[in-house]
PDB file of C-alpha atoms in Angstrom:
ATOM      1  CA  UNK A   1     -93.178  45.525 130.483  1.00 46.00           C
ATOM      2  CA  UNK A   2     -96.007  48.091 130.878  1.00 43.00           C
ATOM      3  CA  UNK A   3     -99.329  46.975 132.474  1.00 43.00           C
ATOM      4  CA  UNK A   4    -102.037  48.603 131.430  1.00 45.00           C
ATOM      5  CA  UNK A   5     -99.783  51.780 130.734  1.00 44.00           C
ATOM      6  CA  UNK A   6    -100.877  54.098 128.111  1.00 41.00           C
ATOM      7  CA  UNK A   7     -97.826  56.188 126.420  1.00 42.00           C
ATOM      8  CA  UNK A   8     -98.428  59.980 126.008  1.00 44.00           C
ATOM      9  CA  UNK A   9     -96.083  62.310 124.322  1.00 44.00           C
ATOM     10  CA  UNK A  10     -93.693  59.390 124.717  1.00 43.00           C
ATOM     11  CA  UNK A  11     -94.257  59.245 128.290  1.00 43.00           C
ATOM     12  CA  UNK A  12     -95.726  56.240 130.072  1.00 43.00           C
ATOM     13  CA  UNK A  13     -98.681  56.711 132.057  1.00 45.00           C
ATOM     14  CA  UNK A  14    -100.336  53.745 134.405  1.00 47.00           C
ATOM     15  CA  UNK A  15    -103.675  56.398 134.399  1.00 47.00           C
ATOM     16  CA  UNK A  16    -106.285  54.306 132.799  1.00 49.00           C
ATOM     17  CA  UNK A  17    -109.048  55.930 130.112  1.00 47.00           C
ATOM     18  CA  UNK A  18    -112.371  56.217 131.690  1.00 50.00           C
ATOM     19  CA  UNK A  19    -114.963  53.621 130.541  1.00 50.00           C
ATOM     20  CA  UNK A  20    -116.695  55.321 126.695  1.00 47.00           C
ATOM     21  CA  UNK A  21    -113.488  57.708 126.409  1.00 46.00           C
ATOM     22  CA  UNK A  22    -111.933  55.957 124.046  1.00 47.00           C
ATOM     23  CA  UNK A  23    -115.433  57.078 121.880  1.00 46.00           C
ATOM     24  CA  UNK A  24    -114.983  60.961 122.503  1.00 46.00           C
ATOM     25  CA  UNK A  25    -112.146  61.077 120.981  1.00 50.00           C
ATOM     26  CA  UNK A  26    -111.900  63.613 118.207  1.00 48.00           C
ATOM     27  CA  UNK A  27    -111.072  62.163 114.679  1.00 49.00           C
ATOM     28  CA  UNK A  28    -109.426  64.778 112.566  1.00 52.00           C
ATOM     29  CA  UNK A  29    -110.200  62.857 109.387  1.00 46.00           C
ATOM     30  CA  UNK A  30    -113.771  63.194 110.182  1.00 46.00           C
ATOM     31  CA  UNK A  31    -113.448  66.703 111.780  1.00 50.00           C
ATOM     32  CA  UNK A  32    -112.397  67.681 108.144  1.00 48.00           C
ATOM     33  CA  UNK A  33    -115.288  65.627 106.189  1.00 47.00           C
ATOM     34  CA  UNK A  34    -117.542  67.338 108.358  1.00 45.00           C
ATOM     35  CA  UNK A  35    -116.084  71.231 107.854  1.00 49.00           C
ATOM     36  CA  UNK A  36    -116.423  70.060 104.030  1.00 53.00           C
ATOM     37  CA  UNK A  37    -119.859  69.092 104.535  1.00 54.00           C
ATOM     38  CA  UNK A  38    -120.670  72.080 106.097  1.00 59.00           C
ATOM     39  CA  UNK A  39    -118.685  74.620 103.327  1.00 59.00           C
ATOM     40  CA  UNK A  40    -120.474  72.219 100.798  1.00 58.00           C
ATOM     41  CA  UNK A  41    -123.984  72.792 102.535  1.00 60.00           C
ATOM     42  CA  UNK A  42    -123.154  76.418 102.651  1.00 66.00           C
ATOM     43  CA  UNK A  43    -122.353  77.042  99.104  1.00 66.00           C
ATOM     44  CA  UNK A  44    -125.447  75.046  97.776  1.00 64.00           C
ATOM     45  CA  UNK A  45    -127.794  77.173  99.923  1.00 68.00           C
ATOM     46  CA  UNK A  46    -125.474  80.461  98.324  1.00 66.00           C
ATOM     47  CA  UNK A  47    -126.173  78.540  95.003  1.00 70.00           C
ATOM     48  CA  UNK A  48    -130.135  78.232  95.577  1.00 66.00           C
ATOM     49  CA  UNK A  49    -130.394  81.803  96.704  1.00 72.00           C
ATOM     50  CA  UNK A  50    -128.682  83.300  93.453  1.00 71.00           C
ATOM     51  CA  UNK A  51    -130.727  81.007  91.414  1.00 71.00           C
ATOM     52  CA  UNK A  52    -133.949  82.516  93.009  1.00 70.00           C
ATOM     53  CA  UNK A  53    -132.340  86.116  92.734  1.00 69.00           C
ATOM     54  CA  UNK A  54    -131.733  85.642  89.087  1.00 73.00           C
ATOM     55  CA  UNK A  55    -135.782  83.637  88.451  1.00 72.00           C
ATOM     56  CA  UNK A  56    -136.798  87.039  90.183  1.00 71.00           C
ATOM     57  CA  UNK A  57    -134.832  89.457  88.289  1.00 71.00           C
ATOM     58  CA  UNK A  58    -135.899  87.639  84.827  1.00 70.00           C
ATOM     59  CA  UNK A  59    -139.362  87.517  85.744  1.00 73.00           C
ATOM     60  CA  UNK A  60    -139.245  91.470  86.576  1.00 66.00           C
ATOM     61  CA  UNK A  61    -137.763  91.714  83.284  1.00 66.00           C
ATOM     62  CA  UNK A  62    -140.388  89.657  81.780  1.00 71.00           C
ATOM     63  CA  UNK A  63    -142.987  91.985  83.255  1.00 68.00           C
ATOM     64  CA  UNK A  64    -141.199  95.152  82.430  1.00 65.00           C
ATOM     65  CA  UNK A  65    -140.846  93.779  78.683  1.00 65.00           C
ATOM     66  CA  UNK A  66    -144.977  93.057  79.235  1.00 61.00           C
ATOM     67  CA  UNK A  67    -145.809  96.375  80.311  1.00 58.00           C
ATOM     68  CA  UNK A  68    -143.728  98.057  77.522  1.00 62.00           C
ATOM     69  CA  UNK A  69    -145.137  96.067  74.928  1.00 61.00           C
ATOM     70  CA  UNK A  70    -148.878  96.620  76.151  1.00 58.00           C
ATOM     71  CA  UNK A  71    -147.858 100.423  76.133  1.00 64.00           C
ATOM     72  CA  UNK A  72    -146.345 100.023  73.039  1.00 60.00           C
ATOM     73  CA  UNK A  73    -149.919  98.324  71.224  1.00 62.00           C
ATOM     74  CA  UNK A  74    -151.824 100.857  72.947  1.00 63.00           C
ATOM     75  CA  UNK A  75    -150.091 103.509  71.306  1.00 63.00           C
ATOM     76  CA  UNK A  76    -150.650 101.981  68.050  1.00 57.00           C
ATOM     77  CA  UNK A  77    -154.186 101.314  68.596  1.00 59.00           C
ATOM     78  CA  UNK A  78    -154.701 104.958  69.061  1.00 59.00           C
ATOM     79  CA  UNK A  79    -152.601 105.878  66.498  1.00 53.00           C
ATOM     80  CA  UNK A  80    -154.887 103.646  63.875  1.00 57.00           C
ATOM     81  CA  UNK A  81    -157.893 105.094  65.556  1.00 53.00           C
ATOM     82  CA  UNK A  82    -156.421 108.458  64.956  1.00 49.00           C
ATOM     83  CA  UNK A  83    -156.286 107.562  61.128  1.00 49.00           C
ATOM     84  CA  UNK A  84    -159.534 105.888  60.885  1.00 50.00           C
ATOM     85  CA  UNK A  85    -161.250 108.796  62.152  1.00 45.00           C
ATOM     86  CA  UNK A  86    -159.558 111.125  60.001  1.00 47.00           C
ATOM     87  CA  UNK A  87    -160.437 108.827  56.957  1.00 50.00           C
ATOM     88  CA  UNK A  88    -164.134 108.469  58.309  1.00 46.00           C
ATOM     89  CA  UNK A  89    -163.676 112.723  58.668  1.00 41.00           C
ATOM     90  CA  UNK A  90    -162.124 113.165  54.719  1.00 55.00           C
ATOM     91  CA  UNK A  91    -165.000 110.332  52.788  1.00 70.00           C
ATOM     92  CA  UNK A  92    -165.638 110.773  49.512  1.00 80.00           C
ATOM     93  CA  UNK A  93    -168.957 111.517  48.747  1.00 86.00           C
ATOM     94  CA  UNK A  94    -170.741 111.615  45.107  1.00 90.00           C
ATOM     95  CA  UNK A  95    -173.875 113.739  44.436  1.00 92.00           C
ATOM     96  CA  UNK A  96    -175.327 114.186  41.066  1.00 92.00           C
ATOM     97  CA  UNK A  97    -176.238 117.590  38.895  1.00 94.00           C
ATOM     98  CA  UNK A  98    -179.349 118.629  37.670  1.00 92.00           C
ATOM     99  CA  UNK A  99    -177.493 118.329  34.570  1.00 93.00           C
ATOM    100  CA  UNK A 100    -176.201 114.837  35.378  1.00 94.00           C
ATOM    101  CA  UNK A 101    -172.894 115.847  36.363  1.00 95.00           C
ATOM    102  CA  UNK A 102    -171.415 113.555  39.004  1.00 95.00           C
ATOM    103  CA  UNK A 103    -169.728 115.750  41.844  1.00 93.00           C
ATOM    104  CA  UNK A 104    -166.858 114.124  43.902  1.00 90.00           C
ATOM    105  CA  UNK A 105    -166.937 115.697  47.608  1.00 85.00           C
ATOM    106  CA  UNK A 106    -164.623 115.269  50.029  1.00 76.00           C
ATOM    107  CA  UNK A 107    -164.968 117.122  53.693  1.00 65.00           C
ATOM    108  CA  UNK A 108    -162.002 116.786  55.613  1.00 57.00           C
ATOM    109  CA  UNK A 109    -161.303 119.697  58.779  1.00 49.00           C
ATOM    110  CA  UNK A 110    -161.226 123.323  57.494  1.00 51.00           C
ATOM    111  CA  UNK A 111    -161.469 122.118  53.795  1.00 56.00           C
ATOM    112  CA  UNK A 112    -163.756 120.937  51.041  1.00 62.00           C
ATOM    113  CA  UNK A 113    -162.317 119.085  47.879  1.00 67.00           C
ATOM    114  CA  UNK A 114    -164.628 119.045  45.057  1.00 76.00           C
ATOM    115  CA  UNK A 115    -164.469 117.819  42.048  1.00 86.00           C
ATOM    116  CA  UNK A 116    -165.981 115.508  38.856  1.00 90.00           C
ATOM    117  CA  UNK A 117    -166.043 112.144  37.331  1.00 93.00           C
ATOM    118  CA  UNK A 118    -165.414 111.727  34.115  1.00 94.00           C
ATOM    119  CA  UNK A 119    -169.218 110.516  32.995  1.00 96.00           C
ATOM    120  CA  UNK A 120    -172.519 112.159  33.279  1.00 96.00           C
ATOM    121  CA  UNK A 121    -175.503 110.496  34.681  1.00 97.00           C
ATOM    122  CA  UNK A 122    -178.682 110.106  32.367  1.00 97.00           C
ATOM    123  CA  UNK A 123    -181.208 107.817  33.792  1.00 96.00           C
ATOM    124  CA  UNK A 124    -181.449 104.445  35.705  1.00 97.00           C
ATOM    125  CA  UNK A 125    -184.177 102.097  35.980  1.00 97.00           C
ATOM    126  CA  UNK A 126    -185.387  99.378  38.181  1.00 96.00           C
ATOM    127  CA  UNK A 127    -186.542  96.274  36.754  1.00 95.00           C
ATOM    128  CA  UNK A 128    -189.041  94.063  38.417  1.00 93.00           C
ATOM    129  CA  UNK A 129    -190.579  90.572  37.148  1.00 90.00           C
ATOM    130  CA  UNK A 130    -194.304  91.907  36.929  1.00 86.00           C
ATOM    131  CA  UNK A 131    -195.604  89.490  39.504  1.00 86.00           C
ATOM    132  CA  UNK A 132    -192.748  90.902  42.366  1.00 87.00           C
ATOM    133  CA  UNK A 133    -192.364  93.208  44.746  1.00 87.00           C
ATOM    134  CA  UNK A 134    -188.381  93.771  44.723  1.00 90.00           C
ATOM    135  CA  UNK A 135    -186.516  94.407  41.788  1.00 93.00           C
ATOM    136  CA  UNK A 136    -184.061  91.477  39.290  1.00 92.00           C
ATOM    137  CA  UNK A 137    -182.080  94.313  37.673  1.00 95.00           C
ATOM    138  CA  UNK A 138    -180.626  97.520  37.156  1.00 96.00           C
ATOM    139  CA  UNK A 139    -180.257  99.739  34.212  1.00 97.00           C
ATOM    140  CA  UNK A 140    -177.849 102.677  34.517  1.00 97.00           C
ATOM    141  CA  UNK A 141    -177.310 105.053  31.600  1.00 97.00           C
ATOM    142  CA  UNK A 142    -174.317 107.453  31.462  1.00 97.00           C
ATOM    143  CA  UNK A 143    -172.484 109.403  28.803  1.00 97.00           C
ATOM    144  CA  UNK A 144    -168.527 108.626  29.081  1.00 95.00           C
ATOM    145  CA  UNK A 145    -165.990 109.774  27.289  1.00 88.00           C
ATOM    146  CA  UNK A 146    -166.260 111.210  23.821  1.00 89.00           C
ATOM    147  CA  UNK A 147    -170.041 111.701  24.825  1.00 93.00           C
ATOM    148  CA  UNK A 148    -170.943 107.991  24.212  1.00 96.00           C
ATOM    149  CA  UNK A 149    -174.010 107.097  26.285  1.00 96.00           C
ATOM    150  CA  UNK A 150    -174.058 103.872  27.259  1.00 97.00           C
ATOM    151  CA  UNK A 151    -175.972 101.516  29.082  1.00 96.00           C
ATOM    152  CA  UNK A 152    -174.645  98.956  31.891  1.00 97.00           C
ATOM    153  CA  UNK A 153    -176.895  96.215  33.258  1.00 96.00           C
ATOM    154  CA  UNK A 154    -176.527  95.008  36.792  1.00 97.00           C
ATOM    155  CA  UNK A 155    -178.126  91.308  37.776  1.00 95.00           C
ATOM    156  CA  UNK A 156    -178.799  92.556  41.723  1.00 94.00           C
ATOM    157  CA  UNK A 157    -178.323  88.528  42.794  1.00 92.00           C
ATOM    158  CA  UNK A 158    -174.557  89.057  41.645  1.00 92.00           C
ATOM    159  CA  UNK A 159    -173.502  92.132  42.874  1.00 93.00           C
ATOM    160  CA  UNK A 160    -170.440  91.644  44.270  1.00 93.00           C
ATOM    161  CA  UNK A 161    -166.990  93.508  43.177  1.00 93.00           C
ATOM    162  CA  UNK A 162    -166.500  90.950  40.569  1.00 93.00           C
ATOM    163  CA  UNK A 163    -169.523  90.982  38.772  1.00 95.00           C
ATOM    164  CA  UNK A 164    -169.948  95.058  39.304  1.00 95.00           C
ATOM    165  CA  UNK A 165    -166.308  95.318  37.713  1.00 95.00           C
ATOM    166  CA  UNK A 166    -167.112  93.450  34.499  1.00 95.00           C
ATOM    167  CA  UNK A 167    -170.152  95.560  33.928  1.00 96.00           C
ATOM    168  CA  UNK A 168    -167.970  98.611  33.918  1.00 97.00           C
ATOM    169  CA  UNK A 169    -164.948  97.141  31.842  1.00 95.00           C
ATOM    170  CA  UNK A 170    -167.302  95.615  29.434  1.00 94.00           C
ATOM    171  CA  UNK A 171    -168.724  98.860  28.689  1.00 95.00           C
ATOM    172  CA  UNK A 172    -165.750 100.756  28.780  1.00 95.00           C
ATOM    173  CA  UNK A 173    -166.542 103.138  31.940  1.00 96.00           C
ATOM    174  CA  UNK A 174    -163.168 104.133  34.274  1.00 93.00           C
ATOM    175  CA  UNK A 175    -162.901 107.376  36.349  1.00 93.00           C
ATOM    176  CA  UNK A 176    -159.640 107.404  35.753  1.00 89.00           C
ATOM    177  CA  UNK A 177    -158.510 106.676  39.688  1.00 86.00           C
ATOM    178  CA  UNK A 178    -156.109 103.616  41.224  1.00 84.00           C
ATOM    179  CA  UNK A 179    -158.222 100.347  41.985  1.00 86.00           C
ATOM    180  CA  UNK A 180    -159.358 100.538  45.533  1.00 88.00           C
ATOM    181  CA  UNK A 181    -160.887 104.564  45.008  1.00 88.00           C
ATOM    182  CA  UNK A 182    -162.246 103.224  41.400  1.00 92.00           C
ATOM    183  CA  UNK A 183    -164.015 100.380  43.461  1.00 93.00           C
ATOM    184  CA  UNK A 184    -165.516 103.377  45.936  1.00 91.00           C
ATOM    185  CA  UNK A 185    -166.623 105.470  43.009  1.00 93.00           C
ATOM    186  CA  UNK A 186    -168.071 102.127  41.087  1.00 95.00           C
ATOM    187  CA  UNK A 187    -170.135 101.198  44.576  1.00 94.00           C
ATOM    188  CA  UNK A 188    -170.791 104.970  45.221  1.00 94.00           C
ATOM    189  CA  UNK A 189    -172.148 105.179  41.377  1.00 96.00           C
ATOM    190  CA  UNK A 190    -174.595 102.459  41.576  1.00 96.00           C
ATOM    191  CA  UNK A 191    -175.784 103.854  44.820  1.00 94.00           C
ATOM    192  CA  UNK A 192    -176.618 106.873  43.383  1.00 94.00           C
ATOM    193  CA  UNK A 193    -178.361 105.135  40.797  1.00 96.00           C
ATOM    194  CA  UNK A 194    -180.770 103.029  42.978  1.00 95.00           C
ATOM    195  CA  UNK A 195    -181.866 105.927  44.545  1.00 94.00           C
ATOM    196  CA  UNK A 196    -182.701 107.943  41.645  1.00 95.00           C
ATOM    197  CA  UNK A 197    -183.720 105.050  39.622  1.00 96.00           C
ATOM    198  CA  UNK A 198    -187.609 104.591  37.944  1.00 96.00           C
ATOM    199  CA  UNK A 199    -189.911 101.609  38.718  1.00 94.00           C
ATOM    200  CA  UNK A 200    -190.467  99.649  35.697  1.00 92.00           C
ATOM    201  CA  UNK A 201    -192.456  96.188  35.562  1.00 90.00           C
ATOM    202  CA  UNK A 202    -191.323  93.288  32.891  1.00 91.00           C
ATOM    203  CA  UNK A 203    -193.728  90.452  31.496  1.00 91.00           C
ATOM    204  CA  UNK A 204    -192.953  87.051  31.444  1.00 87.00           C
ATOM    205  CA  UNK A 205    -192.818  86.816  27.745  1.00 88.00           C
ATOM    206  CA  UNK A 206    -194.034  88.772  24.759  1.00 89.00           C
ATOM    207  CA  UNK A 207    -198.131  89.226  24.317  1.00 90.00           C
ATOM    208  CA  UNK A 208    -200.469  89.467  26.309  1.00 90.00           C
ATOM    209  CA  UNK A 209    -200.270  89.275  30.772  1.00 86.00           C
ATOM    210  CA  UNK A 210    -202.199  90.685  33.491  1.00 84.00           C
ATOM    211  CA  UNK A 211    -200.814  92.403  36.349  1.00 79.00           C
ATOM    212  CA  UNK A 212    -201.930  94.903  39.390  1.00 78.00           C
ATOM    213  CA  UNK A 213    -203.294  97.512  36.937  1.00 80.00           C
ATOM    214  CA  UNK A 214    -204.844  95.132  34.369  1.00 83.00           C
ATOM    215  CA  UNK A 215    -204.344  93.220  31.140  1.00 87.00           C
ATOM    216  CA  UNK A 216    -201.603  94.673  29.569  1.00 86.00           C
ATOM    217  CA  UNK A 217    -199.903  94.086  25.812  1.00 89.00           C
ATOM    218  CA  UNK A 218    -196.094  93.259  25.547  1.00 86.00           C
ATOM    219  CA  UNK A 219    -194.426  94.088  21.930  1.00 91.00           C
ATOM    220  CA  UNK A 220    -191.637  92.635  20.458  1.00 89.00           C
ATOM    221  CA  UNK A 221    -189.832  95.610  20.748  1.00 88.00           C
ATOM    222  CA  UNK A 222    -190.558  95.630  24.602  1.00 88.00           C
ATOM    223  CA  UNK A 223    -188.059  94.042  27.142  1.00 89.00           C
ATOM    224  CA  UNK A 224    -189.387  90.932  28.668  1.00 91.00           C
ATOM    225  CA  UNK A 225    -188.024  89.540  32.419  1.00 87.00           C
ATOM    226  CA  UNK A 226    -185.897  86.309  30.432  1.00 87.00           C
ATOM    227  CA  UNK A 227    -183.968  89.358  28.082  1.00 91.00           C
ATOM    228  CA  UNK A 228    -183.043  91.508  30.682  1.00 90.00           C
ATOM    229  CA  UNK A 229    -180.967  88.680  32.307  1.00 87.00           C
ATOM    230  CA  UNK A 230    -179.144  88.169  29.146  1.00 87.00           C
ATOM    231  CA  UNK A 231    -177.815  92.006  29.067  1.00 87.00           C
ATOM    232  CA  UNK A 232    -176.522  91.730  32.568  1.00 82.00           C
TER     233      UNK A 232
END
């Protein structure tokens, strides 16, 4: 019978345990939960790290990718500059003959490119309703092809590319050139005409009217303000 023996290594001892020992003692179940705890603690912080490592890498990459775009716009912005100015450095110009032959100009660096639309330019006239100072109409008169002069009537409230177009189909006058430079030449054309154009008053109505220089006469034969309208 042991009393208060303690058996160690198979050996009985009568030594008692000291009070709170019996608490000290090392548990190797827990000793293990506690190593996997730590390995566990260990590879999450090696986890979070890499995580980081990669969010930094991508966001260098990000601003790499940034920077090479930005370069890469800025290039093309010059590079449309570049154009622009070369286009601004080669516009077509049109000038008109003593003769009424319409001259096509174009300046661009070390050379000049000259050369002629197919109509010549006869006359052009503002109209103006005899009681106003700025003008309802234009008349331009050219000679196109097959020396046909004709005459094309411009409403100047509806003078957009539209409008301007159908004037020029309806009377049969092309320069022979692809839509957008046929556009230029049209607007270039019409230009030229204002410029050079006459002043030329228009009564009411046929009969008699009074205006700045006096009382004046209109004849049937004379254009009135209401019939110009209806040629545009």
């Amino acid at each position: 019978m042991l009393h208060n023996g303690i058996i160690r290594n198979n050996v009985v001892t009568d030594k008692k345990e000291e009070p709170g020992m019996e608490n000290k003692r090392i548990n190797p179940y827990a000793e293990k939960v506690y190593v996997n705890i730590q390995e566990a603690n260990e590879l999450a912080r090696v986890e979070v790290q890499k995580k980081a490592d990669l969010s930094n890498i991508k966001i260098f990459e990000k601003t790499q990718s940034a920077d090479i775009e930005a370069s890469k716009a800025e290039r093309v912005a010059r590079t449309l500059a570049d154009i622009q100015s070369e286009r601004e450095l080669q516009r077509t110009v049109l000038s008109c003959t003593a003769d009424g032959r319409v001259i096509v100009q174009r300046a661009g660096f070390d050379k000049n490119i000259r050369g002629e639309l197919p109509v010549k330019y006869v006359g052009s006239y503002l109209y103006y309703h005899f009681l106003d100072t700025y003008p309802s109409a234009l008349c331009l008169n050219v000679v196109k092809e097959n020396n046909v002069e004709v005459s094309l009537f411009f409403n100047l409230k509806k003078m957009d590319e539209r409008n301007v177009k159908k004037v020029f189909v309806k009377s049969g006058v092309y320069f022979g050139f692809s839509g957008k430079k046929e556009e230029e030449f049209r607007t270039q054309l019409i230009q030229l005409a204002v410029n050079m154009a006459g002043h030329v008053d228009l009564p009411e109505k046929h009969g008699w009217y009074t205006n700045q220089d006096g009382r004046k006469y209109a004849f049937p034969e004379m254009l009135t303000w209401k019939e110009i309208f209806e040629l545009c």
